[in-house]
Coordinates of N, CA and C and ligand atoms in Angstrom, one line a residue:
M1 N -90.3 -70.6 -32.3 CA -90.3 -72.3 -32.5 C -89.7 -72.9 -31.6
T2 N -90.1 -73.9 -30.6 CA -89.6 -74.7 -29.4 C -88.6 -75.4 -29.9
R3 N -87.6 -76.0 -29.1 CA -86.8 -76.8 -29.5 C -87.6 -78.3 -30.0
N4 N -88.6 -78.7 -29.5 CA -89.3 -79.9 -29.8 C -89.9 -79.5 -31.2
E5 N -90.5 -78.3 -31.3 CA -91.1 -78.3 -32.8 C -90.0 -78.0 -34.0
F6 N -88.7 -78.0 -33.4 CA -87.5 -77.7 -34.5 C -87.0 -78.8 -35.0
M7 N -87.0 -79.8 -33.7 CA -86.3 -81.3 -33.8 C -87.7 -82.2 -34.8
A8 N -89.0 -81.6 -34.6 CA -89.9 -82.4 -35.2 C -89.8 -82.1 -36.8
N9 N -89.5 -80.8 -36.9 CA -89.5 -80.3 -38.4 C -88.2 -80.8 -39.0
T10 N -87.1 -80.9 -38.2 CA -86.0 -81.1 -38.9 C -85.8 -82.9 -39.0
A11 N -86.4 -83.5 -38.3 CA -86.2 -84.8 -38.0 C -86.6 -85.5 -39.5
I12 N -87.3 -84.8 -40.4 CA -87.4 -85.3 -41.9 C -86.3 -85.4 -42.7
I13 N -85.0 -84.9 -42.1 CA -84.0 -84.8 -43.1 C -83.1 -85.9 -42.5
T14 N -83.4 -86.6 -41.5 CA -82.6 -87.8 -41.2 C -83.2 -89.3 -41.7
G15 N -82.2 -90.2 -41.5 CA -82.8 -91.5 -41.3 C -83.2 -92.0 -42.8
A16 N -84.4 -92.4 -43.1 CA -85.0 -93.0 -44.1 C -84.9 -92.0 -45.3
S17 N -84.9 -90.5 -45.0 CA -85.0 -89.5 -46.3 C -83.8 -89.3 -47.0
L18 N -82.7 -89.9 -46.1 CA -81.4 -89.6 -46.7 C -81.0 -90.6 -47.9
L19 N -80.2 -90.0 -48.8 CA -79.6 -90.8 -49.9 C -79.4 -92.3 -49.4
K20 N -79.7 -93.3 -50.4 CA -79.3 -94.9 -49.8 C -77.9 -95.0 -49.9
G21 N -77.4 -96.0 -49.2 CA -76.0 -96.4 -49.5 C -75.1 -96.0 -48.4
N22 N -75.5 -95.5 -47.3 CA -74.8 -95.1 -46.1 C -75.5 -95.2 -44.7
D23 N -75.9 -96.3 -44.4 CA -76.8 -96.4 -43.3 C -76.1 -96.3 -42.2
V24 N -74.9 -96.6 -42.2 CA -74.1 -96.6 -40.8 C -73.8 -95.1 -40.7
F25 N -73.6 -94.1 -41.7 CA -73.4 -92.8 -41.3 C -74.7 -92.2 -40.9
S26 N -75.9 -92.4 -41.1 CA -77.2 -92.2 -40.6 C -77.0 -92.4 -39.1
A27 N -76.5 -93.5 -38.7 CA -76.5 -94.0 -37.2 C -75.7 -92.9 -36.5
T28 N -74.6 -92.2 -37.4 CA -73.8 -91.3 -36.4 C -74.1 -90.0 -36.1
L29 N -75.5 -89.7 -36.7 CA -76.2 -88.5 -36.6 C -77.2 -88.2 -35.6
N30 N -77.5 -86.9 -35.2 CA -78.4 -86.9 -34.0 C -79.6 -86.4 -34.8
E31 N -81.0 -86.1 -34.1 CA -82.1 -86.0 -34.9 C -82.0 -84.8 -35.9
S32 N -81.3 -83.7 -35.4 CA -81.1 -82.6 -36.4 C -80.5 -82.7 -37.7
G33 N -79.8 -84.0 -37.9 CA -79.0 -84.2 -39.0 C -77.5 -83.9 -38.8
L34 N -77.0 -83.6 -37.7 CA -75.6 -83.3 -37.4 C -74.9 -84.3 -36.9
D35 N -73.6 -84.3 -37.0 CA -72.9 -85.4 -36.5 C -72.8 -85.3 -34.9
K36 N -73.0 -86.5 -34.3 CA -73.2 -86.7 -32.8 C -71.7 -86.4 -32.2
L37 N -71.5 -85.3 -31.6 CA -70.2 -85.1 -30.6 C -70.3 -85.0 -29.2
T38 N -71.5 -85.1 -28.9 CA -71.9 -85.0 -27.3 C -72.9 -86.3 -27.1
D39 N -72.8 -86.5 -25.7 CA -73.7 -87.2 -25.1 C -75.1 -86.8 -24.7
E40 N -75.9 -87.1 -24.0 CA -77.2 -86.5 -24.1 C -76.8 -85.2 -22.7
T41 N -75.8 -85.3 -21.8 CA -75.4 -84.4 -20.7 C -74.7 -83.2 -21.6
G42 N -74.3 -83.2 -22.8 CA -73.6 -82.3 -23.5 C -72.0 -82.6 -23.4
K43 N -71.5 -83.6 -22.7 CA -70.1 -83.9 -22.7 C -69.9 -84.4 -24.0
F44 N -68.7 -84.0 -24.4 CA -68.2 -84.7 -25.9 C -67.6 -86.0 -25.7
V45 N -68.0 -86.8 -26.7 CA -67.9 -88.3 -26.5 C -67.3 -88.5 -27.9
L46 N -66.4 -89.7 -27.6 CA -65.8 -90.4 -28.8 C -66.9 -91.4 -29.5
G47 N -67.5 -90.9 -30.6 CA -68.4 -92.1 -31.3 C -67.6 -93.2 -31.8
A48 N -68.5 -94.3 -31.8 CA -68.0 -95.6 -32.2 C -67.7 -95.1 -33.9
L49 N -66.4 -95.8 -34.4 CA -66.1 -95.9 -35.6 C -67.3 -96.5 -36.6
P50 N -67.2 -96.1 -37.7 CA -68.6 -96.7 -38.5 C -68.0 -97.9 -39.0
Y51 N -67.0 -98.6 -38.8 CA -66.4 -99.8 -39.4 C -65.3 -100.4 -38.4
S52 N -65.3 -101.6 -38.7 CA -64.0 -102.5 -38.0 C -62.7 -101.6 -38.1
E53 N -61.8 -101.9 -37.1 CA -60.3 -101.3 -37.3 C -59.5 -101.9 -38.7
S54 N -60.1 -102.9 -39.1 CA -59.3 -103.5 -40.2 C -60.2 -103.3 -41.5
F55 N -60.9 -102.5 -41.5 CA -61.9 -102.3 -42.7 C -61.2 -101.4 -44.0
L56 N -60.1 -100.6 -43.4 CA -59.5 -99.8 -44.5 C -58.2 -100.4 -44.9
E57 N -58.0 -101.7 -44.6 CA -56.9 -102.3 -44.8 C -56.6 -102.7 -46.3
P58 N -55.6 -102.8 -47.0 CA -54.3 -102.2 -46.6 C -53.9 -100.8 -46.6
F59 N -54.8 -100.2 -47.1 CA -54.4 -98.6 -47.3 C -54.1 -97.9 -45.8
M60 N -55.1 -98.2 -44.9 CA -55.0 -97.8 -43.5 C -54.8 -99.1 -42.7
P61 N -53.6 -99.5 -42.2 CA -53.4 -100.7 -41.5 C -54.2 -100.5 -40.0
A62 N -54.6 -101.8 -39.4 CA -55.5 -101.5 -38.3 C -54.9 -101.0 -37.0
D63 N -53.8 -101.0 -36.8 CA -53.0 -100.6 -35.8 C -52.6 -99.1 -36.1
V64 N -52.7 -98.7 -37.3 CA -52.4 -97.2 -37.6 C -53.7 -96.5 -37.1
L65 N -54.9 -97.1 -37.7 CA -56.2 -96.5 -37.6 C -56.6 -96.5 -36.2
K66 N -56.3 -97.6 -35.4 CA -56.5 -97.5 -33.9 C -55.9 -96.4 -33.0
L67 N -54.6 -96.3 -33.4 CA -53.8 -95.3 -32.6 C -54.5 -93.9 -33.1
H68 N -54.6 -93.8 -34.5 CA -55.4 -92.2 -35.0 C -56.6 -92.1 -34.3
Y69 N -57.4 -93.2 -34.1 CA -58.9 -92.9 -33.7 C -58.6 -92.7 -32.2
T70 N -57.9 -93.7 -31.3 CA -57.9 -93.5 -29.8 C -57.2 -92.5 -29.3
A71 N -56.2 -92.5 -29.8 CA -54.8 -91.4 -29.3 C -55.2 -90.1 -29.7
H72 N -55.3 -89.9 -30.9 CA -55.4 -88.5 -31.5 C -56.8 -87.9 -31.4
H73 N -57.8 -88.6 -32.1 CA -59.2 -88.1 -32.0 C -59.7 -88.1 -30.4
G74 N -59.6 -89.5 -29.9 CA -59.9 -89.7 -28.5 C -59.1 -88.4 -27.7
G75 N -57.8 -88.1 -27.7 CA -57.1 -87.1 -27.0 C -57.7 -85.8 -27.1
A76 N -58.1 -85.5 -28.2 CA -58.8 -84.1 -28.7 C -60.1 -84.1 -27.9
V77 N -60.9 -85.0 -28.0 CA -62.2 -85.2 -27.2 C -62.1 -85.1 -25.7
N78 N -61.0 -85.6 -25.1 CA -60.7 -85.3 -23.7 C -60.4 -84.0 -23.4
T79 N -59.3 -83.4 -24.3 CA -58.9 -82.0 -24.0 C -60.2 -80.9 -24.4
A80 N -60.9 -81.3 -25.1 CA -62.1 -80.4 -25.3 C -62.9 -80.4 -24.2
N81 N -63.1 -81.4 -23.5 CA -64.0 -81.6 -22.2 C -63.4 -80.8 -21.2
K82 N -61.9 -80.9 -20.8 CA -61.0 -80.4 -20.0 C -61.3 -78.9 -20.2
A83 N -60.9 -78.4 -21.4 CA -61.4 -76.9 -21.5 C -62.4 -76.5 -21.1
T84 N -63.6 -77.3 -21.5 CA -65.0 -76.9 -21.2 C -65.3 -76.5 -19.7
G85 N -64.7 -77.6 -19.0 CA -64.6 -77.5 -17.5 C -64.1 -76.3 -17.1
I86 N -63.0 -76.0 -17.7 CA -62.1 -75.0 -17.0 C -62.7 -73.7 -17.1
L87 N -63.3 -73.5 -18.3 CA -63.9 -72.2 -18.6 C -65.1 -72.1 -18.1
K88 N -65.8 -73.1 -17.7 CA -67.0 -73.2 -16.9 C -66.8 -72.6 -15.4
N89 N -65.8 -73.2 -14.9 CA -65.2 -73.0 -13.6 C -64.8 -71.4 -13.6
A90 N -64.3 -70.8 -14.6 CA -63.8 -69.7 -14.5 C -65.2 -68.5 -14.6
L91 N -66.1 -69.1 -15.2 CA -67.2 -68.3 -15.3 C -67.9 -68.0 -13.9
E92 N -67.9 -69.4 -13.5 CA -68.8 -69.4 -11.9 C -67.8 -68.6 -10.9
S93 N -66.5 -68.8 -10.9 CA -65.6 -67.9 -10.0 C -65.4 -66.6 -10.4
G94 N -65.4 -66.3 -11.4 CA -65.2 -64.8 -11.8 C -63.7 -64.4 -12.0
N95 N -63.0 -65.8 -11.7 CA -61.4 -65.5 -12.1 C -60.9 -66.2 -13.4
F96 N -60.5 -65.3 -14.1 CA -60.5 -65.4 -15.7 C -59.0 -65.7 -15.9
E97 N -58.1 -66.0 -15.0 CA -56.8 -66.4 -15.2 C -56.8 -67.6 -16.1
G98 N -56.0 -67.5 -17.0 CA -55.6 -68.6 -17.8 C -56.7 -68.8 -18.8
V99 N -57.5 -68.2 -19.1 CA -58.9 -68.5 -19.8 C -58.5 -68.2 -21.2
D100 N -57.6 -67.6 -21.6 CA -57.1 -67.2 -23.0 C -56.6 -68.7 -23.6
Y101 N -55.6 -69.4 -22.8 CA -55.0 -70.5 -23.2 C -56.0 -71.4 -23.4
W102 N -57.2 -71.7 -22.6 CA -57.8 -72.8 -22.7 C -59.1 -72.5 -23.6
T103 N -59.4 -71.3 -24.2 CA -60.1 -71.0 -25.3 C -59.6 -71.5 -26.4
K104 N -58.1 -71.1 -26.7 CA -57.6 -71.6 -27.8 C -57.4 -73.0 -27.8
K105 N -57.3 -73.7 -26.9 CA -57.3 -75.4 -26.7 C -58.7 -76.0 -27.1
L106 N -59.8 -75.4 -26.7 CA -60.9 -75.6 -27.1 C -61.1 -75.3 -28.4
S107 N -60.8 -74.2 -29.1 CA -60.7 -74.2 -30.4 C -60.0 -75.2 -31.3
L108 N -58.7 -75.6 -30.8 CA -58.2 -76.4 -31.4 C -58.8 -77.8 -31.5
H109 N -58.9 -78.4 -30.3 CA -59.6 -79.7 -29.9 C -61.0 -80.0 -30.3
L110 N -61.7 -79.0 -30.3 CA -63.2 -79.2 -30.5 C -63.1 -79.2 -32.0
S111 N -62.4 -78.3 -32.4 CA -62.2 -78.7 -34.0 C -61.6 -79.9 -34.8
S112 N -60.9 -80.3 -33.9 CA -60.2 -81.7 -34.2 C -61.4 -82.7 -34.0
H113 N -62.1 -82.8 -33.1 CA -63.3 -83.7 -32.8 C -64.2 -83.5 -34.1
V114 N -64.4 -82.4 -34.4 CA -65.5 -82.2 -35.4 C -64.9 -82.6 -36.9
L115 N -63.6 -82.5 -37.1 CA -63.0 -82.9 -38.5 C -62.9 -84.3 -38.5
H116 N -62.3 -85.1 -37.4 CA -62.1 -86.4 -37.3 C -63.5 -87.2 -37.4
T117 N -64.6 -86.7 -36.8 CA -65.9 -87.6 -36.7 C -66.3 -87.2 -38.1
I118 N -66.0 -86.4 -39.0 CA -66.2 -86.2 -40.3 C -65.5 -87.3 -41.3
F119 N -63.8 -87.2 -40.9 CA -62.9 -87.8 -41.5 C -63.5 -89.4 -41.7
W120 N -63.8 -90.0 -40.4 CA -64.1 -91.4 -40.5 C -65.2 -91.8 -41.4
T121 N -66.0 -90.9 -41.6 CA -67.3 -91.3 -42.3 C -66.8 -91.0 -44.0
N122 N -66.1 -90.0 -44.1 CA -65.6 -89.6 -45.4 C -64.6 -90.9 -46.1
I123 N -64.3 -91.9 -45.4 CA -63.6 -93.0 -46.3 C -64.3 -94.3 -46.1
T124 N -64.0 -95.1 -47.1 CA -64.7 -96.2 -47.2 C -63.7 -97.4 -48.0
N125 N -64.1 -98.7 -48.2 CA -62.9 -99.5 -48.7 C -63.5 -100.0 -50.1
K126 N -64.6 -99.1 -50.7 CA -64.7 -99.2 -52.0 C -64.7 -98.0 -53.0
K127 N -64.9 -98.2 -54.2 CA -64.8 -97.1 -55.2 C -66.2 -96.2 -55.2
T128 N -66.2 -95.2 -55.1 CA -67.5 -94.2 -55.3 C -67.2 -93.1 -56.1
E129 N -68.3 -92.3 -56.3 CA -68.1 -91.4 -57.3 C -69.1 -90.4 -57.2
P130 N -68.9 -89.2 -57.0 CA -70.1 -88.0 -56.7 C -71.2 -88.2 -57.8
S131 N -72.5 -88.3 -57.3 CA -73.7 -88.2 -58.5 C -74.6 -87.1 -58.1
G132 N -75.7 -86.9 -58.8 CA -76.8 -86.0 -58.4 C -76.6 -84.6 -58.1
E133 N -76.9 -84.2 -57.0 CA -76.6 -82.7 -56.8 C -75.1 -82.4 -56.4
L134 N -74.6 -83.4 -56.0 CA -73.1 -83.2 -55.6 C -72.3 -82.8 -56.7
L135 N -72.4 -84.0 -57.5 CA -71.9 -83.6 -59.1 C -72.2 -82.3 -59.6
K136 N -73.4 -82.0 -59.8 CA -73.9 -80.8 -60.4 C -73.0 -79.7 -60.1
R137 N -73.1 -79.5 -58.5 CA -72.8 -78.6 -58.1 C -71.0 -78.7 -58.2
I138 N -70.3 -79.7 -58.3 CA -68.8 -79.9 -58.4 C -68.7 -79.1 -59.8
E139 N -69.3 -79.3 -60.5 CA -69.4 -79.0 -62.1 C -69.5 -77.8 -62.4
K140 N -70.4 -77.2 -61.5 CA -70.6 -75.9 -61.5 C -69.6 -75.1 -60.9
D141 N -69.1 -75.5 -59.8 CA -68.2 -74.4 -59.3 C -66.6 -74.9 -59.5
F142 N -66.3 -76.1 -60.0 CA -65.0 -76.5 -60.5 C -64.7 -76.9 -61.7
G143 N -65.9 -76.8 -62.7 CA -65.6 -77.2 -64.0 C -66.1 -78.8 -64.3
S144 N -65.4 -79.6 -63.4 CA -65.6 -81.1 -63.5 C -64.9 -81.6 -62.4
F145 N -65.4 -83.1 -62.1 CA -64.8 -83.7 -60.9 C -63.3 -83.6 -60.9
D146 N -62.8 -84.1 -62.0 CA -61.5 -84.3 -62.0 C -60.6 -82.8 -61.8
K147 N -61.2 -81.7 -62.1 CA -60.6 -80.4 -61.9 C -60.6 -80.2 -60.3
M148 N -61.8 -80.6 -59.7 CA -61.8 -80.3 -58.3 C -61.1 -81.2 -57.7
K149 N -60.8 -82.5 -57.9 CA -59.8 -83.4 -57.4 C -58.3 -82.7 -57.3
V150 N -58.2 -82.4 -58.5 CA -56.8 -81.7 -58.5 C -56.5 -80.8 -57.5
Q151 N -57.6 -79.8 -57.3 CA -57.4 -78.8 -56.6 C -57.4 -79.0 -55.0
L152 N -58.4 -80.3 -54.8 CA -58.2 -80.7 -53.2 C -57.0 -81.4 -52.9
A153 N -56.5 -82.2 -54.1 CA -55.2 -82.7 -53.8 C -54.0 -81.8 -53.6
H154 N -54.0 -80.8 -54.4 CA -53.1 -79.7 -54.3 C -52.9 -79.0 -52.9
H155 N -54.2 -78.6 -52.4 CA -54.4 -78.0 -51.0 C -54.0 -78.9 -49.8
S156 N -54.2 -80.2 -50.1 CA -54.1 -81.4 -48.9 C -52.6 -81.5 -48.9
K157 N -51.8 -81.6 -50.1 CA -50.6 -82.0 -50.2 C -49.6 -80.6 -49.5
N158 N -50.2 -79.4 -49.7 CA -49.4 -78.3 -49.6 C -49.7 -77.6 -48.3
V159 N -50.5 -78.3 -47.3 CA -50.6 -77.4 -46.0 C -49.4 -77.1 -45.4
D160 N -49.2 -76.1 -44.9 CA -48.0 -75.8 -44.2 C -48.2 -76.5 -42.7
G161 N -47.2 -77.4 -42.5 CA -47.2 -78.3 -41.1 C -48.6 -79.1 -41.2
N162 N -48.9 -79.2 -40.0 CA -50.0 -80.3 -39.8 C -51.4 -79.4 -40.2
G163 N -52.4 -80.1 -40.9 CA -53.5 -79.6 -41.2 C -54.4 -80.3 -41.8
W164 N -55.4 -79.9 -42.6 CA -56.5 -80.6 -43.4 C -56.8 -79.9 -44.8
G165 N -56.7 -80.9 -45.9 CA -57.6 -80.4 -47.0 C -59.1 -80.4 -46.9
L166 N -59.8 -79.5 -47.5 CA -61.5 -79.7 -47.1 C -62.0 -79.2 -48.3
L167 N -63.1 -79.9 -48.6 CA -64.0 -79.6 -49.7 C -65.3 -79.2 -48.8
G168 N -66.1 -77.8 -49.0 CA -67.0 -77.9 -48.1 C -68.3 -76.8 -48.9
Y169 N -69.2 -76.9 -48.2 CA -70.5 -76.2 -48.9 C -70.6 -74.9 -48.2
H170 N -70.5 -73.7 -48.8 CA -70.9 -72.3 -47.8 C -72.0 -71.9 -48.3
P171 N -72.9 -72.2 -47.2 CA -74.3 -71.8 -47.4 C -74.6 -70.2 -48.0
Q172 N -74.0 -69.6 -47.2 CA -74.2 -68.0 -47.2 C -73.9 -67.5 -48.8
S173 N -72.9 -68.2 -49.4 CA -72.5 -67.8 -50.8 C -73.2 -69.1 -51.8
N174 N -73.9 -69.9 -51.3 CA -74.5 -70.9 -52.1 C -73.3 -71.5 -53.1
R175 N -72.2 -71.8 -52.6 CA -71.1 -72.7 -53.3 C -70.4 -73.5 -52.7
L176 N -69.5 -74.5 -53.3 CA -68.7 -75.3 -52.8 C -67.3 -74.4 -52.8
M177 N -66.3 -74.6 -52.0 CA -65.1 -74.1 -51.9 C -64.1 -75.0 -51.4
I178 N -63.1 -75.0 -51.6 CA -61.7 -75.9 -51.2 C -61.3 -75.0 -50.1
L179 N -60.6 -75.6 -48.8 CA -59.8 -74.9 -48.1 C -58.6 -75.6 -47.7
E180 N -57.5 -74.9 -47.1 CA -56.2 -75.4 -46.7 C -56.0 -75.1 -45.5
V181 N -56.8 -76.0 -44.3 CA -56.8 -75.8 -43.0 C -55.5 -76.0 -42.3
E182 N -55.2 -75.0 -41.6 CA -53.7 -75.4 -40.8 C -54.3 -76.0 -39.2
N183 N -53.4 -76.6 -38.7 CA -54.0 -77.2 -37.6 C -55.4 -77.9 -37.6
H184 N -56.2 -77.5 -37.0 CA -57.8 -78.0 -37.0 C -58.9 -76.6 -37.2
E185 N -58.1 -75.5 -36.9 CA -59.2 -74.5 -37.1 C -58.8 -73.2 -37.6
K186 N -57.8 -73.2 -38.4 CA -57.2 -72.0 -38.9 C -57.2 -72.1 -40.4
L187 N -57.5 -70.8 -40.7 CA -57.8 -70.6 -42.4 C -59.2 -71.2 -42.8
T188 N -60.1 -71.3 -42.0 CA -61.5 -71.8 -42.4 C -62.1 -70.4 -42.8
V189 N -63.2 -70.8 -43.4 CA -64.4 -69.5 -43.7 C -65.7 -69.9 -42.7
W190 N -66.0 -69.0 -42.1 CA -67.1 -68.9 -41.0 C -68.4 -69.5 -42.1
G191 N -69.1 -70.5 -41.1 CA -70.3 -70.8 -41.9 C -70.0 -72.2 -42.8
I192 N -68.8 -72.4 -43.1 CA -68.7 -73.8 -44.1 C -69.0 -75.1 -43.6
V193 N -69.7 -76.1 -44.5 CA -70.2 -77.2 -43.8 C -69.4 -78.3 -44.7
P194 N -68.3 -78.8 -43.8 CA -67.4 -79.7 -44.4 C -68.0 -80.8 -45.1
L195 N -67.7 -81.3 -46.4 CA -68.2 -82.5 -47.2 C -67.2 -83.5 -47.1
M196 N -66.0 -83.4 -47.5 CA -64.7 -84.2 -47.6 C -63.7 -83.5 -47.0
V197 N -63.0 -84.1 -46.1 CA -61.9 -83.6 -45.1 C -60.8 -84.7 -45.6
V198 N -59.5 -84.2 -45.6 CA -58.3 -84.9 -45.8 C -57.5 -84.6 -44.7
D199 N -57.3 -85.6 -43.8 CA -56.3 -85.5 -42.6 C -54.8 -85.4 -43.1
V200 N -54.1 -84.5 -43.0 CA -52.7 -84.5 -43.5 C -51.8 -84.3 -42.3
W201 N -52.4 -84.4 -41.0 CA -51.5 -84.3 -39.7 C -50.3 -85.5 -40.1
E202 N -49.3 -85.4 -39.6 CA -48.1 -86.2 -39.6 C -48.7 -87.6 -39.1
H203 N -49.6 -87.7 -38.0 CA -50.1 -88.7 -37.5 C -50.7 -89.5 -38.1
A204 N -51.5 -89.0 -39.3 CA -52.3 -89.8 -40.4 C -51.5 -90.5 -41.1
Y205 N -50.4 -90.2 -41.5 CA -49.6 -91.0 -42.5 C -48.4 -91.6 -42.3
Y206 N -47.6 -91.1 -41.0 CA -46.4 -91.2 -41.0 C -46.0 -92.5 -40.7
L207 N -46.7 -93.5 -40.1 CA -46.3 -94.7 -39.8 C -46.2 -95.6 -40.7
K208 N -47.1 -95.5 -41.7 CA -47.0 -96.2 -43.1 C -46.1 -95.4 -44.2
Y209 N -46.4 -94.0 -44.6 CA -46.0 -93.6 -45.5 C -44.8 -92.6 -45.2
K210 N -44.3 -92.7 -44.1 CA -43.0 -91.9 -43.5 C -43.3 -90.5 -44.0
N211 N -42.5 -89.7 -44.7 CA -42.7 -88.4 -45.1 C -43.3 -88.3 -46.2
K212 N -43.8 -89.3 -47.1 CA -44.4 -89.0 -48.4 C -46.0 -88.7 -48.1
R213 N -46.2 -87.6 -48.0 CA -47.5 -87.1 -47.8 C -48.3 -87.2 -49.0
A214 N -47.6 -86.8 -50.3 CA -48.4 -86.6 -51.4 C -48.7 -88.3 -51.7
D215 N -48.0 -89.2 -51.3 CA -48.4 -90.6 -51.8 C -49.6 -90.9 -50.9
F216 N -49.8 -90.5 -49.8 CA -50.8 -90.9 -48.9 C -52.2 -90.1 -49.4
V217 N -51.9 -88.8 -49.8 CA -53.3 -88.2 -50.5 C -53.8 -88.7 -51.6
D218 N -52.6 -89.3 -52.3 CA -53.2 -89.9 -53.9 C -53.7 -91.0 -53.4
E219 N -53.5 -92.0 -52.6 CA -53.7 -93.1 -52.2 C -55.5 -92.9 -51.7
L220 N -55.4 -91.9 -50.6 CA -56.7 -91.5 -50.1 C -57.9 -91.5 -51.1
F221 N -57.5 -90.7 -52.3 CA -58.6 -90.5 -53.0 C -59.2 -91.8 -53.7
N222 N -58.4 -92.9 -53.4 CA -59.3 -94.2 -53.9 C -60.2 -94.6 -52.8
Y223 N -60.1 -94.0 -51.6 CA -60.9 -94.6 -50.5 C -62.0 -93.4 -50.2
M224 N -62.2 -92.5 -51.1 CA -63.1 -91.3 -50.6 C -64.3 -91.8 -50.7
N225 N -65.5 -91.6 -49.9 CA -66.6 -92.1 -49.8 C -67.5 -90.9 -50.2
W226 N -67.9 -90.8 -51.7 CA -68.7 -89.6 -52.1 C -69.9 -89.9 -51.8
D227 N -70.5 -91.0 -51.5 CA -71.9 -91.1 -51.1 C -72.0 -90.3 -49.8
N228 N -71.1 -90.2 -49.1 CA -71.0 -89.7 -47.5 C -71.1 -88.3 -47.8
A229 N -70.2 -87.9 -48.9 CA -70.2 -86.3 -49.1 C -71.3 -85.9 -49.7
A230 N -72.3 -86.6 -50.6 CA -73.4 -86.3 -51.1 C -74.5 -86.0 -49.9
Q231 N -74.6 -87.0 -49.1 CA -75.4 -86.9 -48.1 C -75.1 -85.6 -47.3
R232 N -74.0 -85.3 -46.9 CA -73.6 -84.1 -46.2 C -74.2 -82.9 -46.9
L233 N -74.0 -83.0 -48.2 CA -74.5 -81.8 -49.2 C -76.1 -81.7 -48.9
E234 N -76.8 -82.9 -48.9 CA -78.0 -82.9 -48.9 C -78.6 -82.3 -47.6
I235 N -78.2 -82.9 -46.5 CA -78.3 -82.2 -45.2 C -78.2 -80.8 -45.0
A236 N -77.1 -80.4 -45.4 CA -76.7 -78.8 -45.6 C -77.8 -78.1 -46.2
L237 N -78.2 -78.5 -47.5 CA -79.0 -77.8 -48.5 C -80.5 -78.0 -47.8
K238 N -81.0 -79.0 -47.0 CA -82.1 -78.9 -46.4 C -82.2 -78.0 -45.3
M239 N -81.0 -77.8 -44.5 CA -81.1 -77.0 -43.3 C -81.0 -75.5 -43.8
T240 N -80.6 -75.1 -45.0 CA -80.1 -73.7 -44.9 C -80.9 -73.3 -46.4
R241 N -81.4 -73.8 -47.3 CA -82.1 -73.1 -48.5 C -83.3 -73.0 -48.1
Ligands
MN3_1 MN1 -56.1 -86.8 -37.5

């Protein structure tokens, strides 16, 4: 199958065929239904936020959101590009000195770009709850939505150091699972498709919540966009089943 044929076949899973209620999210996806991380040239880019900087107030003050988005997410995008350039130069020159360091940097910062891009779409300023296929699978794999929330909260609060709580769909085992990610890239399961991610790096909460990570996580549960998680599952199922 050529790339164009692939795109034609997969275009059906984007845009109008997606669940209703999150049109802004649709705009942040490329033709294949994946999050847009790059421009046309393949360079990593910081995509536009799906809302204004004050949208999540009072939970996330505009200045906190702005700093998180521009300095932390934006910084990761810049370093991912820098690492990519250095690794490309090493390949061309045949001089591999320093590439181990930059491969680690690429893993860390590109994973940060991936997770932050998902994170911004995973939060909203109104109460949502899972329904349809997402709810069905949460009940199958965790017993109930409440039980899943308890587990996701536990792992988000208990990450050693900086990291993420993560609810994902693992296509190879056809089940949902929760991960306790360290930094941005450690303790993953290869192939997992993140549906709901919880940023528990200190930069995410310290300016408002100080050392009270648990309070931040508990409050974040009131802002989780389960419509977005449902769309992410829908896309993953169409791509992999
Ligand atoms: Mn962050």
